[in-house]
CSV table of C-alpha atoms in Angstrom, one decimal:
chain,number,residue,atom,x,y,z
A,14,UNK,CA,104.8,43.7,78.8
A,15,UNK,CA,107.4,41.4,77.4
A,16,UNK,CA,108.9,38.8,79.7
A,17,UNK,CA,112.4,37.8,78.5
A,18,UNK,CA,112.2,34.1,79.4
A,19,UNK,CA,108.8,33.6,78.0
A,20,UNK,CA,109.6,35.5,74.8
A,21,UNK,CA,112.8,33.4,74.3
A,22,UNK,CA,111.0,30.1,74.9
A,23,UNK,CA,108.3,30.9,72.3
A,24,UNK,CA,110.9,32.2,69.8
A,25,UNK,CA,113.0,29.0,70.1
A,26,UNK,CA,109.9,26.9,69.7
A,27,UNK,CA,109.0,28.7,66.5
A,28,UNK,CA,112.5,28.4,65.1
A,29,UNK,CA,112.6,24.6,65.8
A,30,UNK,CA,109.2,24.1,64.2
A,31,UNK,CA,110.4,26.0,61.1
A,32,UNK,CA,113.5,23.9,60.8
A,33,UNK,CA,111.5,20.7,60.8
A,34,UNK,CA,109.1,22.0,58.1
A,35,UNK,CA,110.4,21.2,54.7
A,36,UNK,CA,107.8,23.4,53.0
A,37,UNK,CA,109.7,26.5,54.1
A,38,UNK,CA,112.9,25.0,52.5
A,39,UNK,CA,110.9,24.6,49.3
A,40,UNK,CA,109.7,28.3,49.5
A,41,UNK,CA,113.4,29.4,49.8
A,42,UNK,CA,114.4,27.3,46.8
A,43,UNK,CA,111.5,28.6,44.7
A,44,UNK,CA,112.3,32.2,45.7
A,45,UNK,CA,115.9,31.7,44.6
A,46,UNK,CA,115.0,30.1,41.3
A,47,UNK,CA,112.5,32.9,40.5
A,48,UNK,CA,115.0,35.7,41.4
A,49,UNK,CA,117.9,34.1,39.5
A,50,UNK,CA,115.7,33.3,36.6
A,51,UNK,CA,114.4,36.8,36.2
A,52,UNK,CA,117.8,38.4,36.7
A,53,UNK,CA,119.5,36.3,34.2
A,54,UNK,CA,116.6,36.5,31.7
A,55,UNK,CA,117.0,40.3,31.8
A,56,UNK,CA,120.8,40.2,31.8
A,57,UNK,CA,121.1,42.0,35.1
A,58,UNK,CA,124.0,40.1,36.7
A,59,UNK,CA,126.2,40.8,33.7
A,60,UNK,CA,125.3,44.5,33.8
A,61,UNK,CA,125.7,45.2,37.5
A,62,UNK,CA,123.8,45.7,40.7
A,63,UNK,CA,121.4,48.4,39.6
A,64,UNK,CA,120.3,46.5,36.4
A,65,UNK,CA,119.8,43.4,38.6
A,66,UNK,CA,117.5,45.4,40.9
A,67,UNK,CA,115.6,46.7,37.9
A,68,UNK,CA,115.1,43.1,36.7
A,69,UNK,CA,113.9,41.7,40.0
A,70,UNK,CA,112.1,44.7,41.7
A,71,UNK,CA,108.6,43.9,40.4
A,72,UNK,CA,108.9,40.2,41.3
A,73,UNK,CA,110.2,41.1,44.8
A,74,UNK,CA,107.3,43.5,45.3
A,75,UNK,CA,104.9,40.5,44.8
A,76,UNK,CA,107.1,37.7,46.3
A,77,UNK,CA,107.8,39.4,49.7
A,78,UNK,CA,104.2,40.0,50.8
A,79,UNK,CA,103.2,36.5,49.4
A,80,UNK,CA,106.0,34.8,51.4
A,81,UNK,CA,105.1,36.9,54.5
A,82,UNK,CA,101.4,35.8,54.3
A,83,UNK,CA,102.5,32.2,53.6
A,84,UNK,CA,104.6,32.3,56.8
A,85,UNK,CA,102.3,34.2,59.0
A,86,UNK,CA,98.6,33.7,58.0
A,87,UNK,CA,98.1,30.8,60.5
A,88,UNK,CA,100.5,32.0,63.1
A,89,UNK,CA,97.8,33.1,65.6
A,90,UNK,CA,94.7,31.4,64.0
A,91,UNK,CA,96.1,27.9,64.5
A,92,UNK,CA,96.8,28.2,68.3
A,93,UNK,CA,93.4,29.9,68.7
A,94,UNK,CA,91.6,27.0,67.0
A,95,UNK,CA,93.6,24.4,69.0
A,96,UNK,CA,92.7,26.2,72.3
A,97,UNK,CA,96.3,27.0,73.0
A,98,UNK,CA,95.6,30.6,73.7
A,99,UNK,CA,93.0,29.7,76.4
A,100,UNK,CA,95.6,27.4,78.0
A,101,UNK,CA,98.3,30.1,77.9
A,102,UNK,CA,96.0,32.4,79.8
A,103,UNK,CA,96.6,30.1,82.8
A,104,UNK,CA,100.4,30.5,82.5
A,105,UNK,CA,102.5,33.5,83.6
A,106,UNK,CA,103.1,34.5,79.9
A,107,UNK,CA,101.9,37.9,78.7
A,108,UNK,CA,100.3,38.3,75.2
A,109,UNK,CA,103.2,40.6,74.3
A,110,UNK,CA,105.7,37.8,75.1
A,111,UNK,CA,103.8,35.2,73.2
A,112,UNK,CA,103.0,37.2,70.1
A,113,UNK,CA,106.4,38.8,70.2
A,114,UNK,CA,108.1,35.4,70.4
A,115,UNK,CA,106.0,34.0,67.6
A,116,UNK,CA,106.6,37.1,65.4
A,117,UNK,CA,110.4,37.0,66.0
A,118,UNK,CA,110.6,33.3,65.1
A,119,UNK,CA,108.5,33.7,61.9
A,120,UNK,CA,110.4,36.9,61.0
A,121,UNK,CA,113.7,35.1,61.2
A,122,UNK,CA,112.3,32.4,59.0
A,123,UNK,CA,110.9,34.9,56.5
A,124,UNK,CA,114.1,36.9,56.3
A,125,UNK,CA,116.1,33.7,55.7
A,126,UNK,CA,113.8,32.8,52.8
A,127,UNK,CA,114.0,36.3,51.3
A,128,UNK,CA,117.5,37.5,52.2
A,129,UNK,CA,119.6,34.4,51.5
A,130,UNK,CA,118.6,34.2,47.7
A,131,UNK,CA,119.2,38.0,47.4
A,132,UNK,CA,122.6,37.7,49.0
A,133,UNK,CA,123.4,34.8,46.6
A,134,UNK,CA,122.3,37.0,43.7
A,135,UNK,CA,124.5,39.8,44.9
A,136,UNK,CA,127.5,37.5,45.0
A,137,UNK,CA,126.6,36.3,41.5
A,138,UNK,CA,126.6,39.9,40.3
A,139,UNK,CA,130.0,40.5,42.0
A,140,UNK,CA,131.5,37.5,40.2
A,141,UNK,CA,130.0,37.9,36.7
A,142,UNK,CA,129.5,41.6,36.1
A,143,UNK,CA,131.9,44.0,34.4
A,144,UNK,CA,134.9,45.4,36.2
A,145,UNK,CA,133.2,48.8,36.7
A,146,UNK,CA,130.8,47.3,39.1
A,147,UNK,CA,133.5,46.6,41.6
A,148,UNK,CA,134.0,50.4,42.1
A,149,UNK,CA,132.4,51.6,45.4
A,150,UNK,CA,130.1,54.5,44.7
A,151,UNK,CA,130.6,57.8,46.4
A,152,UNK,CA,128.7,59.9,43.9
A,153,UNK,CA,125.8,59.6,41.4
A,154,UNK,CA,126.2,57.6,38.3
A,155,UNK,CA,128.2,54.7,39.6
A,156,UNK,CA,127.0,51.2,40.2
A,157,UNK,CA,127.9,49.7,43.6
A,158,UNK,CA,127.4,46.7,45.9
A,159,UNK,CA,126.3,49.3,48.5
A,160,UNK,CA,123.3,50.0,46.4
A,161,UNK,CA,122.4,46.3,46.3
A,162,UNK,CA,122.8,46.2,50.1
A,163,UNK,CA,120.4,49.1,50.4
A,164,UNK,CA,118.0,47.2,48.2
A,165,UNK,CA,118.2,44.2,50.6
A,166,UNK,CA,117.8,46.4,53.7
A,167,UNK,CA,114.7,48.1,52.3
A,168,UNK,CA,113.3,44.7,51.3
A,169,UNK,CA,113.8,43.6,54.9
A,170,UNK,CA,111.7,46.5,56.2
A,171,UNK,CA,109.0,45.7,53.6
A,172,UNK,CA,109.0,42.0,54.6
A,173,UNK,CA,108.7,42.8,58.4
A,174,UNK,CA,105.8,45.2,57.7
A,175,UNK,CA,104.0,42.6,55.5
A,176,UNK,CA,104.4,40.0,58.2
A,177,UNK,CA,102.8,42.1,60.9
A,178,UNK,CA,99.8,42.7,58.6
A,179,UNK,CA,99.6,38.9,58.1
A,180,UNK,CA,99.7,38.5,61.9
A,181,UNK,CA,96.9,41.0,62.5
A,182,UNK,CA,94.6,39.2,60.0
A,183,UNK,CA,95.5,35.8,61.5
A,184,UNK,CA,94.6,37.1,64.9
A,185,UNK,CA,91.3,38.5,63.6
A,186,UNK,CA,90.4,35.3,61.7
A,187,UNK,CA,89.3,33.0,64.5
A,188,UNK,CA,89.4,29.9,62.2
A,189,UNK,CA,91.7,28.4,59.6
A,190,UNK,CA,89.2,28.9,56.8
A,191,UNK,CA,88.7,32.6,57.5
A,192,UNK,CA,92.5,32.9,58.0
A,193,UNK,CA,93.0,31.7,54.4
A,194,UNK,CA,90.3,34.0,53.0
A,195,UNK,CA,91.6,37.0,55.0
A,196,UNK,CA,95.2,36.2,53.9
A,197,UNK,CA,94.2,36.2,50.2
A,198,UNK,CA,92.2,39.4,50.5
A,199,UNK,CA,95.0,41.1,52.5
A,200,UNK,CA,97.6,40.0,49.9
A,201,UNK,CA,95.5,41.5,47.1
A,202,UNK,CA,95.0,44.7,48.9
A,203,UNK,CA,98.7,45.0,49.8
A,204,UNK,CA,100.0,44.2,46.4
A,205,UNK,CA,97.6,46.0,44.1
A,206,UNK,CA,94.6,47.4,46.0
A,207,UNK,CA,96.4,50.2,47.8
A,208,UNK,CA,97.9,51.5,44.6
A,209,UNK,CA,94.6,51.3,42.8
A,210,UNK,CA,93.0,53.3,45.6
A,211,UNK,CA,95.6,56.0,45.3
A,212,UNK,CA,95.2,56.3,41.5
A,213,UNK,CA,91.4,56.4,42.0
A,214,UNK,CA,91.9,59.3,44.4
A,215,UNK,CA,93.3,61.4,41.5
A,216,UNK,CA,89.7,62.2,40.8
A,217,UNK,CA,89.0,63.3,44.3
A,218,UNK,CA,91.7,65.9,45.0
A,219,UNK,CA,95.1,64.1,44.7
A,220,UNK,CA,97.1,65.9,42.1
A,221,UNK,CA,100.3,64.9,40.3
A,222,UNK,CA,102.1,67.2,42.7
A,223,UNK,CA,100.9,65.3,45.7
A,224,UNK,CA,100.8,61.8,44.1
A,225,UNK,CA,104.3,60.9,45.4
A,226,UNK,CA,103.2,61.5,49.0
A,227,UNK,CA,99.9,59.6,48.5
A,228,UNK,CA,101.8,56.6,47.1
A,229,UNK,CA,104.2,56.7,50.1
A,230,UNK,CA,101.2,56.2,52.4
A,231,UNK,CA,100.8,52.5,51.4
A,232,UNK,CA,103.4,49.8,52.3
A,233,UNK,CA,104.0,48.8,48.7
A,234,UNK,CA,104.2,52.4,47.5
A,235,UNK,CA,106.5,53.4,50.3
A,236,UNK,CA,108.8,50.4,49.5
A,237,UNK,CA,108.9,51.0,45.8
A,238,UNK,CA,109.5,54.7,46.3
A,239,UNK,CA,112.4,54.1,48.7
A,240,UNK,CA,114.0,51.6,46.2
A,241,UNK,CA,113.7,54.2,43.4
A,242,UNK,CA,115.1,57.0,45.5
A,243,UNK,CA,117.8,55.2,47.4
A,244,UNK,CA,118.9,52.6,44.9
A,245,UNK,CA,117.9,53.3,41.3
A,246,UNK,CA,117.9,57.1,41.1
A,247,UNK,CA,121.3,57.3,42.9
A,248,UNK,CA,122.9,55.8,39.8
A,249,UNK,CA,120.9,58.0,37.4
A,250,UNK,CA,122.0,61.7,37.7
A,251,UNK,CA,119.3,64.4,37.3
A,252,UNK,CA,116.3,62.3,38.4
A,253,UNK,CA,113.9,63.8,41.0
A,254,UNK,CA,112.5,62.0,44.0
A,255,UNK,CA,109.8,59.4,43.3
A,256,UNK,CA,108.3,59.8,46.8
A,257,UNK,CA,109.2,62.0,49.9
A,258,UNK,CA,111.8,59.8,51.6
A,259,UNK,CA,110.8,60.7,55.2
A,260,UNK,CA,107.1,60.1,54.4
A,261,UNK,CA,107.9,56.6,52.9
A,262,UNK,CA,110.2,55.7,55.9
A,263,UNK,CA,107.6,56.7,58.5
A,264,UNK,CA,104.9,55.0,56.5
A,265,UNK,CA,106.6,51.6,56.7
A,266,UNK,CA,107.3,52.1,60.4
A,267,UNK,CA,103.7,53.2,61.0
A,268,UNK,CA,102.2,50.2,59.2
A,269,UNK,CA,104.6,47.9,61.1
A,270,UNK,CA,103.8,49.4,64.5
A,271,UNK,CA,100.0,49.8,63.9
A,272,UNK,CA,99.5,46.2,62.7
A,273,UNK,CA,101.8,44.8,65.4
A,274,UNK,CA,99.9,46.4,68.2
A,275,UNK,CA,96.6,45.4,66.5
A,276,UNK,CA,97.8,41.8,66.4
A,277,UNK,CA,98.5,42.0,70.1
A,278,UNK,CA,95.1,43.4,71.0
A,279,UNK,CA,93.3,41.0,68.7
A,280,UNK,CA,95.2,38.0,70.2
A,281,UNK,CA,94.4,39.2,73.7
A,282,UNK,CA,90.7,39.4,72.8
A,283,UNK,CA,90.6,36.0,71.1
């Protein structure tokens, strides 16, 4: 299982390596520019937190898994190619400690790239939107900074689930070339493939009554459904649930846990 000292050593190494890599700083800047550009193009910051979420949701759905795969697609493949995993087998460091430390370090990096621009956008809304957006919502129909915080929290869950999928594919790759191919394929499946599969299933038994539950089975569908239910529909009285909340929540946890354990087992077998 996880050894605390080994986990911390690997985690610190990953964070130091990330700090020295300017590419990640560029990713953060590009993310901020895209989010601010879309939000201001749609007029969201002047309208409030919910309009800002509406303006940026589609971009976030694509940006988050893309950044997760950019951060994680070589996380296990590179050490395997360099023979580091064979050397680590001779050290008293378990696979759980190694993969857990690498994941924690990359997760901190990914969340910094994603969350910092979103927090800056939220501050921008707070300083530019109309006075009604400063009211804290306690009932439906009122915009609120709490709704934007919910949006960020759900985005964090989606980012962590996307990163474990990238880790699993990286552990299965075995080479840098296959890691890139698997990352691109995984990104396509995660962003559009799963939704297309659900809609295709409409011809094989899935009805409009069960479509919400089917959409919640995929990471992207679960994230989108939770944002609609817990952020957008809260401010729109009379709207029914987009997906079953508990199914969507369990779906994200399931994908996170399944792919994390899969990455552990694949790394152990590499």
